[in-house]
Tab-separated table of C-alpha atoms in Angstrom:
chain	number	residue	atom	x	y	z
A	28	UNK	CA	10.450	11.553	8.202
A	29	UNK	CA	8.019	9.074	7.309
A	30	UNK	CA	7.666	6.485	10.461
A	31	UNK	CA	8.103	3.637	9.210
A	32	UNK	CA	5.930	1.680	12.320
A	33	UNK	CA	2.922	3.570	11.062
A	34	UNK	CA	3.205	2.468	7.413
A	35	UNK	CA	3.630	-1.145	8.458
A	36	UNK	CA	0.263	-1.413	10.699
A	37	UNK	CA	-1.848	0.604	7.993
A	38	UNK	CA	-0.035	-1.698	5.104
A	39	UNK	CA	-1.375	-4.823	7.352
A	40	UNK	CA	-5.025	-3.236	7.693
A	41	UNK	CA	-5.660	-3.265	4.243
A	42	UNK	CA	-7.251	-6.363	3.124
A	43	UNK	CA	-7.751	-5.999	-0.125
A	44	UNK	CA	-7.839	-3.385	-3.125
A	45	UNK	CA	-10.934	-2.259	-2.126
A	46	UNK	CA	-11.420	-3.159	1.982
A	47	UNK	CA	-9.523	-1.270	4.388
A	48	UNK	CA	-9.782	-2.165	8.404
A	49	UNK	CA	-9.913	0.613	10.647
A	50	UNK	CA	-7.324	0.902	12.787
A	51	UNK	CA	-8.510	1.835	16.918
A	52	UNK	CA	-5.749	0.820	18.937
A	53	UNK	CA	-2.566	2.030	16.925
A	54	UNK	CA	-2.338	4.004	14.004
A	55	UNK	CA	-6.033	5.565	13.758
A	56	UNK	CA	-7.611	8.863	12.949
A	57	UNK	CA	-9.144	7.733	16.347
A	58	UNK	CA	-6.290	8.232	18.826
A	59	UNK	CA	-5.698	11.813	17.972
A	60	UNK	CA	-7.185	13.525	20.615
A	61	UNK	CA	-5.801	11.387	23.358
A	62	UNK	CA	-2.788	11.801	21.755
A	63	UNK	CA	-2.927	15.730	22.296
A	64	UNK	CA	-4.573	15.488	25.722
A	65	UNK	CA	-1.386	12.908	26.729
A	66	UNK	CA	1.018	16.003	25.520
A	67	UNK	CA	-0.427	18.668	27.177
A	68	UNK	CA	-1.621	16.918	30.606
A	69	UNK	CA	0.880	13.905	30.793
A	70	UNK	CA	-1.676	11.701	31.849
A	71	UNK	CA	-2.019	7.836	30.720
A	72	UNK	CA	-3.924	7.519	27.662
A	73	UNK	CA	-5.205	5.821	24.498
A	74	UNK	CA	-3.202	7.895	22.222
A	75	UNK	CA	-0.679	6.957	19.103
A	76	UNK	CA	2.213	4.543	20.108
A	77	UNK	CA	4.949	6.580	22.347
A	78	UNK	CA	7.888	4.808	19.678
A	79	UNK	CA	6.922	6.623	16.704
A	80	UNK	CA	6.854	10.202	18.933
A	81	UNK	CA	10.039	9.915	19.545
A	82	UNK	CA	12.068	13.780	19.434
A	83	UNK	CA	8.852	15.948	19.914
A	84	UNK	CA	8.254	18.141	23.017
A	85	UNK	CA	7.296	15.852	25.973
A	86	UNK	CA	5.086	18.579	27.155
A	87	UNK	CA	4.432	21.718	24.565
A	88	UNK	CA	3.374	25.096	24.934
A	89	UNK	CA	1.130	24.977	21.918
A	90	UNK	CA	-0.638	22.786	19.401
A	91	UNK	CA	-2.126	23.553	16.273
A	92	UNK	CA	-4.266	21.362	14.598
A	93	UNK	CA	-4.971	21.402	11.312
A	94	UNK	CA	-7.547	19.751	9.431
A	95	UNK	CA	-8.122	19.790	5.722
A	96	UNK	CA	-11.300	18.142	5.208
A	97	UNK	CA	-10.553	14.941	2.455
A	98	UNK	CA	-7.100	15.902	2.246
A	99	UNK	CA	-6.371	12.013	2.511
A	100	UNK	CA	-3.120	9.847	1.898
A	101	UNK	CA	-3.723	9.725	-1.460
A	102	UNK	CA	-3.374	13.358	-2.202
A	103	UNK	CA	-0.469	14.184	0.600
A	104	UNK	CA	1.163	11.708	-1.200
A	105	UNK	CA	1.025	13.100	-3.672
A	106	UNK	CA	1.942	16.735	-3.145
A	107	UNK	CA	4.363	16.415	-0.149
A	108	UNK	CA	7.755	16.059	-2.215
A	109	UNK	CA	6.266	19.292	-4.312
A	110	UNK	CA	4.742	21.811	-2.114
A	111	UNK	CA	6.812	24.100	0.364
A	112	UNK	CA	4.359	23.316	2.807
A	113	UNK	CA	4.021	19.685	3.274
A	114	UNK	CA	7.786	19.259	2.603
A	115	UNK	CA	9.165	20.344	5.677
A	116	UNK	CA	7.030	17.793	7.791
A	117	UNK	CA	9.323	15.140	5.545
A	118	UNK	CA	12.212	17.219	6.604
A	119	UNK	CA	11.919	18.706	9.494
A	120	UNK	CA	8.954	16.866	11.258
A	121	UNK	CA	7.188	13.444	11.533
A	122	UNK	CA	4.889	11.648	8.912
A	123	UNK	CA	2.335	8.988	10.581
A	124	UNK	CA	0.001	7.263	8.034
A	125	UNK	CA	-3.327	6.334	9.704
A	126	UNK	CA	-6.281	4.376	9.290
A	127	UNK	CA	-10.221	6.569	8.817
A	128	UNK	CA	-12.285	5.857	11.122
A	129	UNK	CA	-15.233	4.353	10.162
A	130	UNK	CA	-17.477	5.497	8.213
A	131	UNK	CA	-15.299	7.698	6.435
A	132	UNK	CA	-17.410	10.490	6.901
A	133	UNK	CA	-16.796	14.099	7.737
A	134	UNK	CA	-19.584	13.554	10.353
A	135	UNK	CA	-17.859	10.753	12.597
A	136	UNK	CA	-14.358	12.630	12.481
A	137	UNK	CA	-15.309	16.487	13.383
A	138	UNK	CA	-17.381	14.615	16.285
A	139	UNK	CA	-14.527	12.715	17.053
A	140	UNK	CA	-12.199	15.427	17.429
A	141	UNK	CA	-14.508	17.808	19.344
A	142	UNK	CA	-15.285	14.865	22.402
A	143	UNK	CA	-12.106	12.359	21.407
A	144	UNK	CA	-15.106	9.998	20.805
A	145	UNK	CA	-15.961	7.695	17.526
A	146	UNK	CA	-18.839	6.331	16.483
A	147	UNK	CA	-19.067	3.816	18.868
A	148	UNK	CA	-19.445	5.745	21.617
A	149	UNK	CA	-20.633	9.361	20.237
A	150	UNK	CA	-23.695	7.152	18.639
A	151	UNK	CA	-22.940	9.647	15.286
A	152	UNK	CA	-22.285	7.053	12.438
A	153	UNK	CA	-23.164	9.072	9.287
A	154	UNK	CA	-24.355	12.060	7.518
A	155	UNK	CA	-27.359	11.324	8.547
A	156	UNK	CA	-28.364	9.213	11.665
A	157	UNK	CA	-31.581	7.681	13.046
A	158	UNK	CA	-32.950	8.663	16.334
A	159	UNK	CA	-34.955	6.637	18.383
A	160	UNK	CA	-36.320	9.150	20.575
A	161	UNK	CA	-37.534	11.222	17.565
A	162	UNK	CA	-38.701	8.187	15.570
A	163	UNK	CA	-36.948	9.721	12.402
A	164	UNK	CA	-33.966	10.190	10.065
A	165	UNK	CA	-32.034	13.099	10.806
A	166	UNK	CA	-28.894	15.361	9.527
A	167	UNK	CA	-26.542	14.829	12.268
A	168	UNK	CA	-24.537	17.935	11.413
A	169	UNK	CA	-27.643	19.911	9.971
A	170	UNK	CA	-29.806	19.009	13.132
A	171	UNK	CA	-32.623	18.932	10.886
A	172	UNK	CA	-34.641	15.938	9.572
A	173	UNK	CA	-33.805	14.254	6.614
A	174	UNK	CA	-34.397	15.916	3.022
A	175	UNK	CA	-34.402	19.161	4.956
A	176	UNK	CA	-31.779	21.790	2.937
A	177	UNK	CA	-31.786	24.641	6.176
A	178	UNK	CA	-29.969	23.834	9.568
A	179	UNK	CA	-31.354	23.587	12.822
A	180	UNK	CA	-34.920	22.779	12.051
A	181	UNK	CA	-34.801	20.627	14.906
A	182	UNK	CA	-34.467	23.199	17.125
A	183	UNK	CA	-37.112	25.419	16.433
A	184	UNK	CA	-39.804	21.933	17.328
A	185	UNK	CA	-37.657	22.039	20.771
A	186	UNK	CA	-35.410	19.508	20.577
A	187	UNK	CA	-32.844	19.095	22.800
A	188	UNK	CA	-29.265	18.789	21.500
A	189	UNK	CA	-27.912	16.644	24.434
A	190	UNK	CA	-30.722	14.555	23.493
A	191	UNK	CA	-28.628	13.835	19.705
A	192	UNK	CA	-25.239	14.681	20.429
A	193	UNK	CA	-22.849	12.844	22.710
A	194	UNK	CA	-22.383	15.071	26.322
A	195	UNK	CA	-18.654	14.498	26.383
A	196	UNK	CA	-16.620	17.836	26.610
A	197	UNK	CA	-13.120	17.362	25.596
A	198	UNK	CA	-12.676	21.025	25.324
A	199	UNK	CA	-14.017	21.226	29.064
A	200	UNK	CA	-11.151	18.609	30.201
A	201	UNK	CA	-8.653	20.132	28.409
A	202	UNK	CA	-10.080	23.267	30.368
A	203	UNK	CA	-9.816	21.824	33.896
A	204	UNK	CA	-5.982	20.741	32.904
A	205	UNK	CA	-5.473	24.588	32.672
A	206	UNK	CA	-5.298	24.390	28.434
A	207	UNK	CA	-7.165	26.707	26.737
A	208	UNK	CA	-9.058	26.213	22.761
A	209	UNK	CA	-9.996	27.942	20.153
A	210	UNK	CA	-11.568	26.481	17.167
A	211	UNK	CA	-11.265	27.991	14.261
A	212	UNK	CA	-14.112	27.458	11.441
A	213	UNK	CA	-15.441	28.536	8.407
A	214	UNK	CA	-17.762	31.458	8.777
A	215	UNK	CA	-21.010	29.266	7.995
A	216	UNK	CA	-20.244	26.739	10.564
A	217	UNK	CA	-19.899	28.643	13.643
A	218	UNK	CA	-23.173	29.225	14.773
A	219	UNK	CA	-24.494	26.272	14.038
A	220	UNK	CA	-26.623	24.270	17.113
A	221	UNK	CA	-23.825	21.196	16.677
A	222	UNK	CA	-20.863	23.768	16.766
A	223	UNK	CA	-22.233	25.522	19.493
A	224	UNK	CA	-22.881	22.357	21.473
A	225	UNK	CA	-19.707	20.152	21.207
A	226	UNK	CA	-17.567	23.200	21.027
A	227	UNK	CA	-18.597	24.156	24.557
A	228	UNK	CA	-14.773	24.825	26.803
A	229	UNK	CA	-13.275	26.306	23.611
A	230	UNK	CA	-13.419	29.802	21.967
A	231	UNK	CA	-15.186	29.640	18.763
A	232	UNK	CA	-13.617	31.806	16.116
A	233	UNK	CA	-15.075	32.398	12.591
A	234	UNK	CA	-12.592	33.002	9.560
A	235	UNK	CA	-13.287	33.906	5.786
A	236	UNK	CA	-9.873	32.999	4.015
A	237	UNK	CA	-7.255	31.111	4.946
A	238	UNK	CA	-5.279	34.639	5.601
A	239	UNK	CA	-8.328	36.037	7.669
A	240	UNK	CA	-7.433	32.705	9.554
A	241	UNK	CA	-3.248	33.368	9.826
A	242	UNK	CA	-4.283	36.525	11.297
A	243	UNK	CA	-7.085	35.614	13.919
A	244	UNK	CA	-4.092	32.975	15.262
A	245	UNK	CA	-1.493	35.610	15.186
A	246	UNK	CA	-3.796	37.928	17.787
A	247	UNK	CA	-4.556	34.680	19.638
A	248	UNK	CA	-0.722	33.627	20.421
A	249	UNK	CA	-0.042	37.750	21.087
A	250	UNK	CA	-3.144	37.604	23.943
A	251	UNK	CA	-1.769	33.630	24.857
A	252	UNK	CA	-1.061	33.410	28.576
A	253	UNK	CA	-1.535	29.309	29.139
A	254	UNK	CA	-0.640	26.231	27.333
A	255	UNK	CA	-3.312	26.288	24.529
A	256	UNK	CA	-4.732	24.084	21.755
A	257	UNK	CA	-6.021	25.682	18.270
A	258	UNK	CA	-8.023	23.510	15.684
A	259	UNK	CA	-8.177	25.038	12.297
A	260	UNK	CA	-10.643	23.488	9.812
A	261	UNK	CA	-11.056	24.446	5.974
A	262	UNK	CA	-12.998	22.771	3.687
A	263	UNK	CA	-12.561	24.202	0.554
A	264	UNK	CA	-11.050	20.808	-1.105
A	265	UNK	CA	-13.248	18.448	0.567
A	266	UNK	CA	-15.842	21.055	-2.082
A	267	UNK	CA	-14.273	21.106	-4.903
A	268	UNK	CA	-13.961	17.070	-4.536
A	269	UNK	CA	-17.312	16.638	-4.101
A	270	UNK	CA	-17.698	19.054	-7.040
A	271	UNK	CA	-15.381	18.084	-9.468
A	272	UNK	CA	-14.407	14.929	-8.189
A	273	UNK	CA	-11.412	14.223	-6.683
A	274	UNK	CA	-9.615	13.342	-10.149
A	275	UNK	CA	-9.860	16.183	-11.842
A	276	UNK	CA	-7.709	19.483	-12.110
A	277	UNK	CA	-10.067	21.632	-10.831
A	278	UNK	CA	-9.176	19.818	-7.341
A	279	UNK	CA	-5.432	19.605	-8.241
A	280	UNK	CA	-5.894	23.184	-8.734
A	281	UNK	CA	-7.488	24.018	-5.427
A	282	UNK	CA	-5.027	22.151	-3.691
A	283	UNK	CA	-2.481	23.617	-5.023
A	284	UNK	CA	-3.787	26.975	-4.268
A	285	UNK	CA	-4.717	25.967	-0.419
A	286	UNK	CA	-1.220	24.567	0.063
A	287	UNK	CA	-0.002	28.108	-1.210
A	288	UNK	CA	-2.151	29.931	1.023
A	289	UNK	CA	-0.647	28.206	4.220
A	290	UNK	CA	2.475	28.751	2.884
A	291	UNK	CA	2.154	32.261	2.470
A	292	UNK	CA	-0.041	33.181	5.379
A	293	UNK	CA	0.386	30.557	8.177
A	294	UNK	CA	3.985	29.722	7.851
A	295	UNK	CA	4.728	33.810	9.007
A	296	UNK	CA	2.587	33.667	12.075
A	297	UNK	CA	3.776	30.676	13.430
A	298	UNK	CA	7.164	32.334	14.119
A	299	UNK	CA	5.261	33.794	16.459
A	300	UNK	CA	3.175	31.091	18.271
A	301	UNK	CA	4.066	30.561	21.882
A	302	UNK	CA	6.492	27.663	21.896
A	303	UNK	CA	7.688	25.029	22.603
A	304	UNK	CA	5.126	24.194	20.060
A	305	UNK	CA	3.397	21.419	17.922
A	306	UNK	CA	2.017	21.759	14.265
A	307	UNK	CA	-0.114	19.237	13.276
A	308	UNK	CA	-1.686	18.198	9.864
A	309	UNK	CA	-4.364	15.725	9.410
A	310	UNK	CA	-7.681	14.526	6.898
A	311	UNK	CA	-10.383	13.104	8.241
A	312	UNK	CA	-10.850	11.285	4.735
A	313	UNK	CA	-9.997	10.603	1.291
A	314	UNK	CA	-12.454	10.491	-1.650
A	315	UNK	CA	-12.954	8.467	-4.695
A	316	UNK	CA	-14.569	9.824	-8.263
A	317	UNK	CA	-18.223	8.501	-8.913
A	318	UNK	CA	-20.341	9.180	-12.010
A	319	UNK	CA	-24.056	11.100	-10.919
A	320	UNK	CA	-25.408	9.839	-13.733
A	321	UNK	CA	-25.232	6.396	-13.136
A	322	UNK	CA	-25.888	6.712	-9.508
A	323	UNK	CA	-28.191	3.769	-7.809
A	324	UNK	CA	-31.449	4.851	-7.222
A	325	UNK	CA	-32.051	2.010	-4.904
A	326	UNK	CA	-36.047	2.632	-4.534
A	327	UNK	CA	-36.208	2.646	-8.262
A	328	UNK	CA	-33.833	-0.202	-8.347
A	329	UNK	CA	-36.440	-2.349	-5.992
A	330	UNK	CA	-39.228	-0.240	-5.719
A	331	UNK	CA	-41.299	-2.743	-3.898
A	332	UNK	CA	-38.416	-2.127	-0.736
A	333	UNK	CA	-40.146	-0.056	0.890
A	334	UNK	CA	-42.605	-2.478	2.417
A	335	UNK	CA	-39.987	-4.029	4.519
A	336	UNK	CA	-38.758	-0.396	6.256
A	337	UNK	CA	-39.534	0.317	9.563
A	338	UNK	CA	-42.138	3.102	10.283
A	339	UNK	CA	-41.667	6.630	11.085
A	340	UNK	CA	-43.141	8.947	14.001
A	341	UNK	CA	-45.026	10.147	10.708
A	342	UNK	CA	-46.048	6.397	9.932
A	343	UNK	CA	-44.690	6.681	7.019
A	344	UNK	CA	-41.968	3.929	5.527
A	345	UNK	CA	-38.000	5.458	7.697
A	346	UNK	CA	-36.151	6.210	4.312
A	347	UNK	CA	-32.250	4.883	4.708
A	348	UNK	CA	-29.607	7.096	7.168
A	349	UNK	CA	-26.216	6.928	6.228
A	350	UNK	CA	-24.491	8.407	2.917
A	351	UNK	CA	-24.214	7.236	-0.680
A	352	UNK	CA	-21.056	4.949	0.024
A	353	UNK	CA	-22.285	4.132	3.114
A	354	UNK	CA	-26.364	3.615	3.020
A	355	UNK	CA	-28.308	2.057	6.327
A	356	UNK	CA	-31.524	0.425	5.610
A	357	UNK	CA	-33.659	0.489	8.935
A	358	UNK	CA	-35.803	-2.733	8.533
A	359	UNK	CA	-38.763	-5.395	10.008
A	360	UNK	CA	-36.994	-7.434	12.294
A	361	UNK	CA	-38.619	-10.784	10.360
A	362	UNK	CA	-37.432	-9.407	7.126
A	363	UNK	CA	-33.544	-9.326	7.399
A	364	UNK	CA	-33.025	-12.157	5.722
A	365	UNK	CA	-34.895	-11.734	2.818
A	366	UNK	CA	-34.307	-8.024	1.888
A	367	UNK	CA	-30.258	-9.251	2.256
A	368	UNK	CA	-30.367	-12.208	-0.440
A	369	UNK	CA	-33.141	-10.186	-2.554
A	370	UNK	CA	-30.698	-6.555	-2.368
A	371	UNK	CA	-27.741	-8.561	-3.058
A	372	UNK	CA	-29.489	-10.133	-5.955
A	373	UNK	CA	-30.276	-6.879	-7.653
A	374	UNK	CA	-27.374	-4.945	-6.878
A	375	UNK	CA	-24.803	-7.831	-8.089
A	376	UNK	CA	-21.271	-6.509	-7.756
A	377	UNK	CA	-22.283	-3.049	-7.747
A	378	UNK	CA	-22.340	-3.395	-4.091
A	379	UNK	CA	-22.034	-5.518	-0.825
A	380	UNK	CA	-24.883	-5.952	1.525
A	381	UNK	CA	-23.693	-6.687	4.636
A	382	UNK	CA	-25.675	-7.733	8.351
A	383	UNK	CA	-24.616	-4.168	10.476
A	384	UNK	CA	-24.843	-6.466	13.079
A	385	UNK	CA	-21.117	-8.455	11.493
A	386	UNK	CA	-20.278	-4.614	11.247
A	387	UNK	CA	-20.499	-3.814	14.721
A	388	UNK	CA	-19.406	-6.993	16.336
A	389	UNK	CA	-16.071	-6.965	13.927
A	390	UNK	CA	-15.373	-2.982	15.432
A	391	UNK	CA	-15.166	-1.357	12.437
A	392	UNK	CA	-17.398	1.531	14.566
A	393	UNK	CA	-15.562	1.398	16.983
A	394	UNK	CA	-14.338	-1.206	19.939
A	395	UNK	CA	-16.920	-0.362	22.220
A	396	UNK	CA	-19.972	0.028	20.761
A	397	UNK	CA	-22.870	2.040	23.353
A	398	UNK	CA	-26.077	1.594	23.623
A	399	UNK	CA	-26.557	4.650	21.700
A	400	UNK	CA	-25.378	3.692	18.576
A	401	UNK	CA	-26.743	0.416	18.777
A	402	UNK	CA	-30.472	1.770	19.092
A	403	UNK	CA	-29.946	3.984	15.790
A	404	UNK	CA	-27.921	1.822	13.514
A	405	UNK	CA	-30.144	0.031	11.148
A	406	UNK	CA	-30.448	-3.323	10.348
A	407	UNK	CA	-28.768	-3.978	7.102
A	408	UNK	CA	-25.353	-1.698	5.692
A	409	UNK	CA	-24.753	-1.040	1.526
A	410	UNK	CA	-21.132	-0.735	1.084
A	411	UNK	CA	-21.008	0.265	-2.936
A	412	UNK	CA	-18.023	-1.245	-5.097
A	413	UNK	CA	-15.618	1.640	-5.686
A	414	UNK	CA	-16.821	4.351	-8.234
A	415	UNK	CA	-20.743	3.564	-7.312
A	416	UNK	CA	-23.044	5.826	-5.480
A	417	UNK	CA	-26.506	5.200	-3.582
A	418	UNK	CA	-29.159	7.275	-3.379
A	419	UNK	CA	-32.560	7.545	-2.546
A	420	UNK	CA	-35.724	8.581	-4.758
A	421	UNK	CA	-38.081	11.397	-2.862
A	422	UNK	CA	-39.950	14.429	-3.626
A	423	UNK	CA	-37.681	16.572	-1.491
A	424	UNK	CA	-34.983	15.165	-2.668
A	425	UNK	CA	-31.872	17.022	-4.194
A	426	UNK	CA	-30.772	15.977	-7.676
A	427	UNK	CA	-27.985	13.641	-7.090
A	428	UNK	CA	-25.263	15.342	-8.540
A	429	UNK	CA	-21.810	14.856	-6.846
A	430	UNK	CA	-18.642	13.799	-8.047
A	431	UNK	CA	-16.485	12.934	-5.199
A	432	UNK	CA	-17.484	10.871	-2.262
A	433	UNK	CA	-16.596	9.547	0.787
A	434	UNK	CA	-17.344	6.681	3.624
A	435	UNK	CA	-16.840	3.235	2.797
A	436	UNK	CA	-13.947	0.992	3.043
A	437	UNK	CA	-11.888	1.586	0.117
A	438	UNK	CA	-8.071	2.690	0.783
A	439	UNK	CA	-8.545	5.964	-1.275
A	440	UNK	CA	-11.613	7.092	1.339
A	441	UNK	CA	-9.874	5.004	4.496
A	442	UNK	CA	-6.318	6.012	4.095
A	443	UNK	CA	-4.542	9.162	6.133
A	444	UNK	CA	-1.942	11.088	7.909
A	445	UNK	CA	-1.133	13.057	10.632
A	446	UNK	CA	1.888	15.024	9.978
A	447	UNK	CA	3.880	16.535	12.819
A	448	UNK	CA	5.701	19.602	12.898
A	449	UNK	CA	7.977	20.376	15.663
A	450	UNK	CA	8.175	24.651	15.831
């Protein structure tokens, strides 16, 4: 059942066809982890309005969430009257839509579910991030410095994670309520210094296929003694998006196929999960289609910009954090103004240049914005119109060459679900 509460708040966030406001306090990505803490513990919290719960466990055994990276609203919308899968959380379950949070990046929601933070207070806004302390741009996944291709560069010069990452634990509270975690991750992710460092309180399990994953969970709920919480990310559409773009049938294919899979090899094992128990299905994201080869090479659009940029540790010019739909130029205080009206100028309707001050101050990072995220957000924010892309000209550069993206404001990248499976 589609609740029809959620639809109506997400319907009133969107302000236009190409502006969506992110939703904190209701229907948001962003309550999702209270939301599970609430059903295991019972304690107050910031979670999902209690009237559009109504019917599910008060206090399960077990929840399972999965996340399939970019698998927004448009694209459940798609597929949930068609696909075994999906249509039993229409029959059988609960359908919220949500509200991103914002930016609609992969890097503010996997942070947000590992500490129940966004970017306002986990101070990670983007893909990439700047940080004070370092005097650089950085990967904020990668923990390596901008441009850099390998992960973890940072910590072979000795940096310190706690020093980039937030220190909340929500794995470690969940721990002290007597819930244990497991999260469950593609093999290339699991050792990585971010996964290692906001996964801390859960069990970190590596999986190849999505039937490798069925049967790591299967031995998990045979070995499960306590009320316990699983979080299952794949990412294999949120690829071939980026790949293909999300418009093409090579990503209608590969959803197809994924949807399949958890037909075929989740659906079985969860006969067997320790119950009462909660299935749960969520994006972090949407994406939209965008052209490579008409990409905005914003250094080569203005190449004289780089005079107003901040300095580096290096002393050289702080190329922008962000993403290409969501691009943060880090600025001379005294030259705001000018590099606003003169970026606007050049970019036209290709894109809006907006104050990140306006940003913050309106919460679209978040309703409490820390000092942390204040001290590496930049001074000025490029929101591109939909189907544009922003990149940035340097030698160690990759080739711009993606198809799908995600981040801004647009309902395709902003829009989601979390569908709710009662087992």
């Amino acid at each position: 059942m589609l609740v029809a509460e959620s639809t109506s708040a997400v319907t009133a966030a969107v302000r236009g066809p190409d502006h969506v406001v992110p939703l904190y306090d209701t229907f948001g990505f962003a309550r999702i982890p209270a939301t599970v803490e609430h059903w295991f513990t019972g304690a107050a919290s910031a979670g999902l309005p209690p009237t559009a719960l109504t019917g599910l466990p008060s206090q399960p055994r077990t929840v399972i969430l999965l996340m399939l990276d970019s698998f927004g609203w448009q694209f459940f919308s798609q597929f949930v009257d068609h696909a075994p899968f999906l249509r039993r959380f229409s029959t059988d379950g609960l359908i919220l839509q949500l509200t991103s949070a914002f930016p609609s990046t992969t890097a503010v929601h996997v942070t947000l579910l590992h500490t129940g933070l966004a970017a306002d207070r986990s101070g990670i806004y983007e893909w990439y991030i700047f940080e004070p302390d370092l005097q650089a741009v950085i990967g904020s996944l990668l923990f390596s410095p901008v441009f850099e291709h390998t992960s973890d560069i940072l910590a072979t010069y000795g940096v310190d994670p706690q020093q980039i990452y937030p220190t909340e634990r929500w794995y470690r509270r969940l721990q002290d309520a007597g819930v244990m975690s497991t999260v469950l991750l593609p093999m290339a992710l699991t050792h990585s210094v971010y996964t290692r460092t906001l996964c801390q309180g859960a069990l970190v399990t590596p999986f190849h296929t999505i039937a490798d994953a069925a049967t790591r969970l299967y031995a998990l709920f045979a070995r499960q003694q306590e009320p316990a919480f699983y979080h299952l990310y794949i990412d294999t559409i949120d690829a071939a998006m980026h790949l293909h773009g999300p418009d093409s049938a090579a990503v209608t294919a590969e959803i197809a196929a994924t949807l399949d899979q958890l037909e075929r090899h989740l659906m079985p094992v969860l006969q067997s999960v320790p119950k009462p128990a909660l299935l749960l299905l969520t994006a972090d994201h949407g994406q939209v289609s965008v052209d490579p080869q008409h990409a905005i090479v914003l250094n080569r659009l203005w190449p004289d910009l780089t005079r107003y940029l901040r300095r580096g540790g290096d002393r050289q010019p702080l190329p922008p954090s962000g993403s290409p739909r969501v691009m943060v130029l880090h600025l001379q205080p005294e030259t705001v103004a000018e590099v606003q009206a003169q970026l606007q100028l050049r970019l036209g309707e290709q894109a809006t240049v907006v104050k990140t001050t306006e940003l913050v101050t309106s919460g679209y990072f978040g309703p409490q914005p820390g000092e942390r995220l204040l001290a590496r957000l930049g001074e000025l924010t490029i929101l591109p119109a939909p189907g544009k892309a922003l990149s940035w000209e340097h030698p160690r550069a990759r080739p711009f060459t993606l198809r799908g993206l995600h981040g801004s404001l647009t309902p395709a990248e902003m829009l989601t679900e979390l569908a709710i499976l009662p087992l």
